[in-house]
C-alpha positions as a Markdown table, in Angstrom:
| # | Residue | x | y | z |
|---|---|---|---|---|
| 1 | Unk | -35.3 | 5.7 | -26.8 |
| 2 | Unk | -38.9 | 5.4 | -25.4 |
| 3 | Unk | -40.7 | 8.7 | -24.4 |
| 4 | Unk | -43.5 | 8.6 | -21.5 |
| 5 | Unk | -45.6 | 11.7 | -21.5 |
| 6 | Unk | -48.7 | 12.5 | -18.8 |
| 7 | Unk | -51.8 | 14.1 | -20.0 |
| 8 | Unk | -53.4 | 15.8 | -17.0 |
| 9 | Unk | -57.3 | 16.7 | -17.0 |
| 10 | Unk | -55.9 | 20.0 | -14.9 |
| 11 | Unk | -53.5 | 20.8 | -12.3 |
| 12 | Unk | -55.0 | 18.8 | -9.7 |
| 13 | Unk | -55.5 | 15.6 | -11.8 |
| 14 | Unk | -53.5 | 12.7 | -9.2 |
| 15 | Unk | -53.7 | 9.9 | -12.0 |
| 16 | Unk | -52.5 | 11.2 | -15.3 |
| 17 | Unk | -53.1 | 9.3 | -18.6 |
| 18 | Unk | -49.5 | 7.9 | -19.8 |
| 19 | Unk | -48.5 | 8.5 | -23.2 |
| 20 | Unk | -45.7 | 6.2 | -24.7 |
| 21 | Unk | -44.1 | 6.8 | -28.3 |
| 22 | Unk | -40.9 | 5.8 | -29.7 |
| 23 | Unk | -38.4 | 8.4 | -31.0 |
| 24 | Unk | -37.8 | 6.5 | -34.5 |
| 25 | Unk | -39.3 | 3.8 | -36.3 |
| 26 | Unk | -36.9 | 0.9 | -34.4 |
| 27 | Unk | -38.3 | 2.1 | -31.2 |
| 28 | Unk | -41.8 | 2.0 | -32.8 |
| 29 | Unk | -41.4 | -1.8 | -34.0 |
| 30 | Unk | -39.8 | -2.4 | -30.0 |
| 31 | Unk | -43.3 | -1.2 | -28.4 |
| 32 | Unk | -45.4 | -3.2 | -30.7 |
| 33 | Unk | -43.3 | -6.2 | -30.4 |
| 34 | Unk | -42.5 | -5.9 | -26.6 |
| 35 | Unk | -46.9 | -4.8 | -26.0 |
| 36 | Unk | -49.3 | -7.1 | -23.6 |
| 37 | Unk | -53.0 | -6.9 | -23.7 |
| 38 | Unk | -52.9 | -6.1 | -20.4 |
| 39 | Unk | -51.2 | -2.2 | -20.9 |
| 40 | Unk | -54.5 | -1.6 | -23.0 |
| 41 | Unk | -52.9 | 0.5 | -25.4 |
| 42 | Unk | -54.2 | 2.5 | -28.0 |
| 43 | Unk | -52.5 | 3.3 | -30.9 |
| 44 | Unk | -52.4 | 7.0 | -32.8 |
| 45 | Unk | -50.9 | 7.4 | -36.3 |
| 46 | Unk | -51.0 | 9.8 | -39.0 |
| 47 | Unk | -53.1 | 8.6 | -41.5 |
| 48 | Unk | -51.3 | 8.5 | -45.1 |
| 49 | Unk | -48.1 | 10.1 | -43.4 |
| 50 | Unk | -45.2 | 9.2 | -42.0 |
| 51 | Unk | -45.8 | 10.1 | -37.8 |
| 52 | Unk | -44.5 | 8.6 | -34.6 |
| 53 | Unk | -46.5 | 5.8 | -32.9 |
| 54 | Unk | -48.4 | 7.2 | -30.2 |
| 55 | Unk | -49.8 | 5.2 | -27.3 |
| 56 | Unk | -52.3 | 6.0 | -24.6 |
| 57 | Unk | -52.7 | 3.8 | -22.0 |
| 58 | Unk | -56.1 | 3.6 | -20.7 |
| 59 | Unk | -57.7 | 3.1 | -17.6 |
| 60 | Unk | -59.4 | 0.2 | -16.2 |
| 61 | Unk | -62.5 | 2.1 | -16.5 |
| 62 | Unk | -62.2 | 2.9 | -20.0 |
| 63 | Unk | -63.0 | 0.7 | -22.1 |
| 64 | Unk | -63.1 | 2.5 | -25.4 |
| 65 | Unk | -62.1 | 5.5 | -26.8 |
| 66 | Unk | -65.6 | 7.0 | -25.9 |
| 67 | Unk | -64.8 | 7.1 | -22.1 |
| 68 | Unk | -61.8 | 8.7 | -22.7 |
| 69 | Unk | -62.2 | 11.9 | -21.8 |
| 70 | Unk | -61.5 | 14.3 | -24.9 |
| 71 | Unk | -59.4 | 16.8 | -23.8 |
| 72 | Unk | -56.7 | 13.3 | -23.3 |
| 73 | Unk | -57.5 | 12.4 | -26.9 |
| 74 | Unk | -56.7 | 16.2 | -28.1 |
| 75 | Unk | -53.6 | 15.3 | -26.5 |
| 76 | Unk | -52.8 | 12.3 | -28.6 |
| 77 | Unk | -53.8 | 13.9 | -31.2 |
| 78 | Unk | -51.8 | 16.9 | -31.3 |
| 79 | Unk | -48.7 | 14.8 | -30.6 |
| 80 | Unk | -49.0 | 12.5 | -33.3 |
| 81 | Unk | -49.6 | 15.2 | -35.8 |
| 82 | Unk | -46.4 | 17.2 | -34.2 |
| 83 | Unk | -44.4 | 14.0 | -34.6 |
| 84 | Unk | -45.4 | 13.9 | -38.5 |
| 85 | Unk | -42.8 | 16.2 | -40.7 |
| 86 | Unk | -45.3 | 16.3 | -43.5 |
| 87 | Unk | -48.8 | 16.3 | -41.8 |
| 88 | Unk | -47.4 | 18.8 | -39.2 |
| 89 | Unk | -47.2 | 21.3 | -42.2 |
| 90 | Unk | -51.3 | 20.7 | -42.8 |
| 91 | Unk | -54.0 | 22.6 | -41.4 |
| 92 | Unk | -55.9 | 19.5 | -41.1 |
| 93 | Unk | -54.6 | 15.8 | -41.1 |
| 94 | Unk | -56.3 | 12.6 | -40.4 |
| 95 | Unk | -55.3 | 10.4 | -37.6 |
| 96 | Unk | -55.6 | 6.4 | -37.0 |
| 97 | Unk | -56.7 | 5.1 | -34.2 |
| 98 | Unk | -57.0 | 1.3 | -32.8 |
| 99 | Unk | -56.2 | -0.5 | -30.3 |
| 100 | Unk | -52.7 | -2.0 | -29.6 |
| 101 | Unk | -54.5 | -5.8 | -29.8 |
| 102 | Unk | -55.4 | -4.6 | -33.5 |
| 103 | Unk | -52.0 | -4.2 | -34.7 |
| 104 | Unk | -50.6 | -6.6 | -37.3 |
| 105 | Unk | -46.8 | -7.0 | -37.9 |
| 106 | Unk | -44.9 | -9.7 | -39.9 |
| 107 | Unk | -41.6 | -10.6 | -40.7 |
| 108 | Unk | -41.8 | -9.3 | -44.3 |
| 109 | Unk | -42.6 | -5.8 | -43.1 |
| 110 | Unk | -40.1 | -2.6 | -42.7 |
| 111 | Unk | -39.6 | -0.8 | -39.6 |
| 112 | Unk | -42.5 | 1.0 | -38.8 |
| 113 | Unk | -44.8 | -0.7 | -40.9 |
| 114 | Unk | -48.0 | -2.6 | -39.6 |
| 115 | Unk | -51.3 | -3.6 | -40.4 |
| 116 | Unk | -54.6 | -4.4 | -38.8 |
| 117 | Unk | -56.1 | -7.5 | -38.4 |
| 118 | Unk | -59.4 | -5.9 | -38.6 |
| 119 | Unk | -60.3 | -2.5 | -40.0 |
| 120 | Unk | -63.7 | -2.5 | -37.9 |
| 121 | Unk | -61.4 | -1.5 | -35.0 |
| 122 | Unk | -60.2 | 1.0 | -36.8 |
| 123 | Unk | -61.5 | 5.1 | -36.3 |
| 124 | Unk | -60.5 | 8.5 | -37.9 |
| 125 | Unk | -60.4 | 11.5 | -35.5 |
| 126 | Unk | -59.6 | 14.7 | -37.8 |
| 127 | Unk | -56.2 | 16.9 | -36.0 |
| 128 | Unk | -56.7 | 20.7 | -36.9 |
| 129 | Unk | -53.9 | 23.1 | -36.8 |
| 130 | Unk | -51.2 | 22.6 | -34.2 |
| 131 | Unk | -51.3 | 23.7 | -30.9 |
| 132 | Unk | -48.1 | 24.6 | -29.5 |
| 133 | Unk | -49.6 | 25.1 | -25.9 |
| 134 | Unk | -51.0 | 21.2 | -25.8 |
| 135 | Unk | -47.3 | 20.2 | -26.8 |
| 136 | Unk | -45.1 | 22.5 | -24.6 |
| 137 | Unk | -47.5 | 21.4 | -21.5 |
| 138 | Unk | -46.8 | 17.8 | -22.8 |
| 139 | Unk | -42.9 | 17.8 | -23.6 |
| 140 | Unk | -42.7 | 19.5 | -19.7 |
| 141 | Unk | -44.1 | 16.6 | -18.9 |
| 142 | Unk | -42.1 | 14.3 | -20.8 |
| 143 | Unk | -39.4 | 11.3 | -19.3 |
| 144 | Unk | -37.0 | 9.2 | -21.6 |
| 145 | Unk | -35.9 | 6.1 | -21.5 |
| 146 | Unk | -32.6 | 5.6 | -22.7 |
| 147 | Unk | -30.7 | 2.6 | -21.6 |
| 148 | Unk | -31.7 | -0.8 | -22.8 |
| 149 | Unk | -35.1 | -0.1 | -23.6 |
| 150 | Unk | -35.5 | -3.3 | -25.1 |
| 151 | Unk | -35.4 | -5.4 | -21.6 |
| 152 | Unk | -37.1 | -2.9 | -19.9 |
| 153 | Unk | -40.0 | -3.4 | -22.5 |
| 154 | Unk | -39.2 | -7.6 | -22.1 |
| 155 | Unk | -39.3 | -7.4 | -18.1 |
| 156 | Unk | -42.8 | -5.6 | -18.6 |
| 157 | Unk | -44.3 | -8.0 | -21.0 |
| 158 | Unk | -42.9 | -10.8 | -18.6 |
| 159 | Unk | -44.9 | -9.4 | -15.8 |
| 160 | Unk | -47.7 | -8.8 | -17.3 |
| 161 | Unk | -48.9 | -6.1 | -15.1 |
| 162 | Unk | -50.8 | -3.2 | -16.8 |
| 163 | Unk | -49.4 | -0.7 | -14.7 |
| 164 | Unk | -45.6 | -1.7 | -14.5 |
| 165 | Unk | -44.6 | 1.3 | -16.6 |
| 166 | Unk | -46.4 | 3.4 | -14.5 |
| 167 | Unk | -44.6 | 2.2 | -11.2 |
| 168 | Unk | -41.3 | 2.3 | -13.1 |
| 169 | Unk | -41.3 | 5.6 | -14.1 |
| 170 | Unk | -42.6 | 6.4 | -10.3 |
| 171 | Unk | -39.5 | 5.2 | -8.8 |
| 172 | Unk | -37.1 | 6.0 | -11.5 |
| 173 | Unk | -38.7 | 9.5 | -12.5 |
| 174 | Unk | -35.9 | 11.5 | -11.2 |
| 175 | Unk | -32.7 | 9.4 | -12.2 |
| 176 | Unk | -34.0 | 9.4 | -15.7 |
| 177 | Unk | -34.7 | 13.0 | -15.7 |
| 178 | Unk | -31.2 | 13.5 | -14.3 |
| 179 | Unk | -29.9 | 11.0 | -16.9 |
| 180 | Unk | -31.1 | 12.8 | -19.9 |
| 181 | Unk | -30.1 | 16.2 | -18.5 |
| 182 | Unk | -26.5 | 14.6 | -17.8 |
| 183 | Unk | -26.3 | 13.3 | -21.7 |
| 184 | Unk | -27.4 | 17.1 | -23.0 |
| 185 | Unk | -24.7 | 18.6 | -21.0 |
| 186 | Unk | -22.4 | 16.4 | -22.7 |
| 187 | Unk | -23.8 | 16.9 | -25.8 |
């Protein structure tokens, strides 16, 4: 399962930033593997912890983290630390941040696992306590996909369109909304 959340600027915001993260660490290793250059990704993890891969997927205009505006990066923030069992239990934690092109992963490494290919790319943003209003807005938000993730990620690399998750999830928005609501009722 894949999870697409928006982060809105305010209720009149027309062009979200899109959030991707995987629900475990086989999900995680799927969206590094199945990344392009051209999704310009940047990648959120707890620093020292165990956390969810967070993705925010920037705009053409933005080319580094400094033209995102902050209030999008709080977001990030907040969920990556919310995803972390043991830094969501600190009053402060330390989050990673680089971007998707940055990400090293090999053979010889667990699920989950990656490295960098430089640390220059790397930055530290501090998370403070968490704030339940950021993530409720954000899980309200929040879309899942559930059925074969994996070509869904290999038709996007294929493309190579920057913007092909963003079109997929605006004509598939409602069936996958009404998928995972079907699968809870059954639950």
């Amino acid at each position: 399962m894949v999870y697409f959340y928006e982060s809105k600027l305010n209720d009149y915001d027309d062009s979200p930033h899109l959030i991707v993260t995987g629900k475990d660490k086989f999900e995680n290793d799927l969206l590094i593997k199945w990344g392009y250059k051209e999704l310009n990704y940047m990648w959120f993890h707890a620093d020292k912890y165990s956390s969810g891969h967070i993705y925010l997927q920037m705009k053409e205009n933005e080319k580094s983290l400094s033209d995102v505006p902050d209030e999008v990066i709080t977001d990030c923030l907040q969920l990556c630390k919310a995803s972390s069992i043991a830094g969501n239990k600190l009053p402060e934690c330390t989050i990673l941040i680089t971007p998707w092109s940055n990400l090293r992963k090999n053979k010889y490494m667990k699920p989950g696992e990656v490295s960098f290919k430089a640390t220059r790319y790397c930055q530290r943003k501090q998370c403070f306590a968490r704030d339940n209003k950021i993530i409720n807005r954000l899980t309200k938000t929040r879309v899942e996909l559930f059925d074969n993730v994996e070509e869904i990620l290999h038709d996007g690399k294929k493309t190579k369109d920057g913007l092909y998750f963003n079109n997929y999830l605006k004509t598939k928005k409602d069936k996958l909304i009404d998928e995972e609501a079907q699968r809870k009722r059954e639950k």
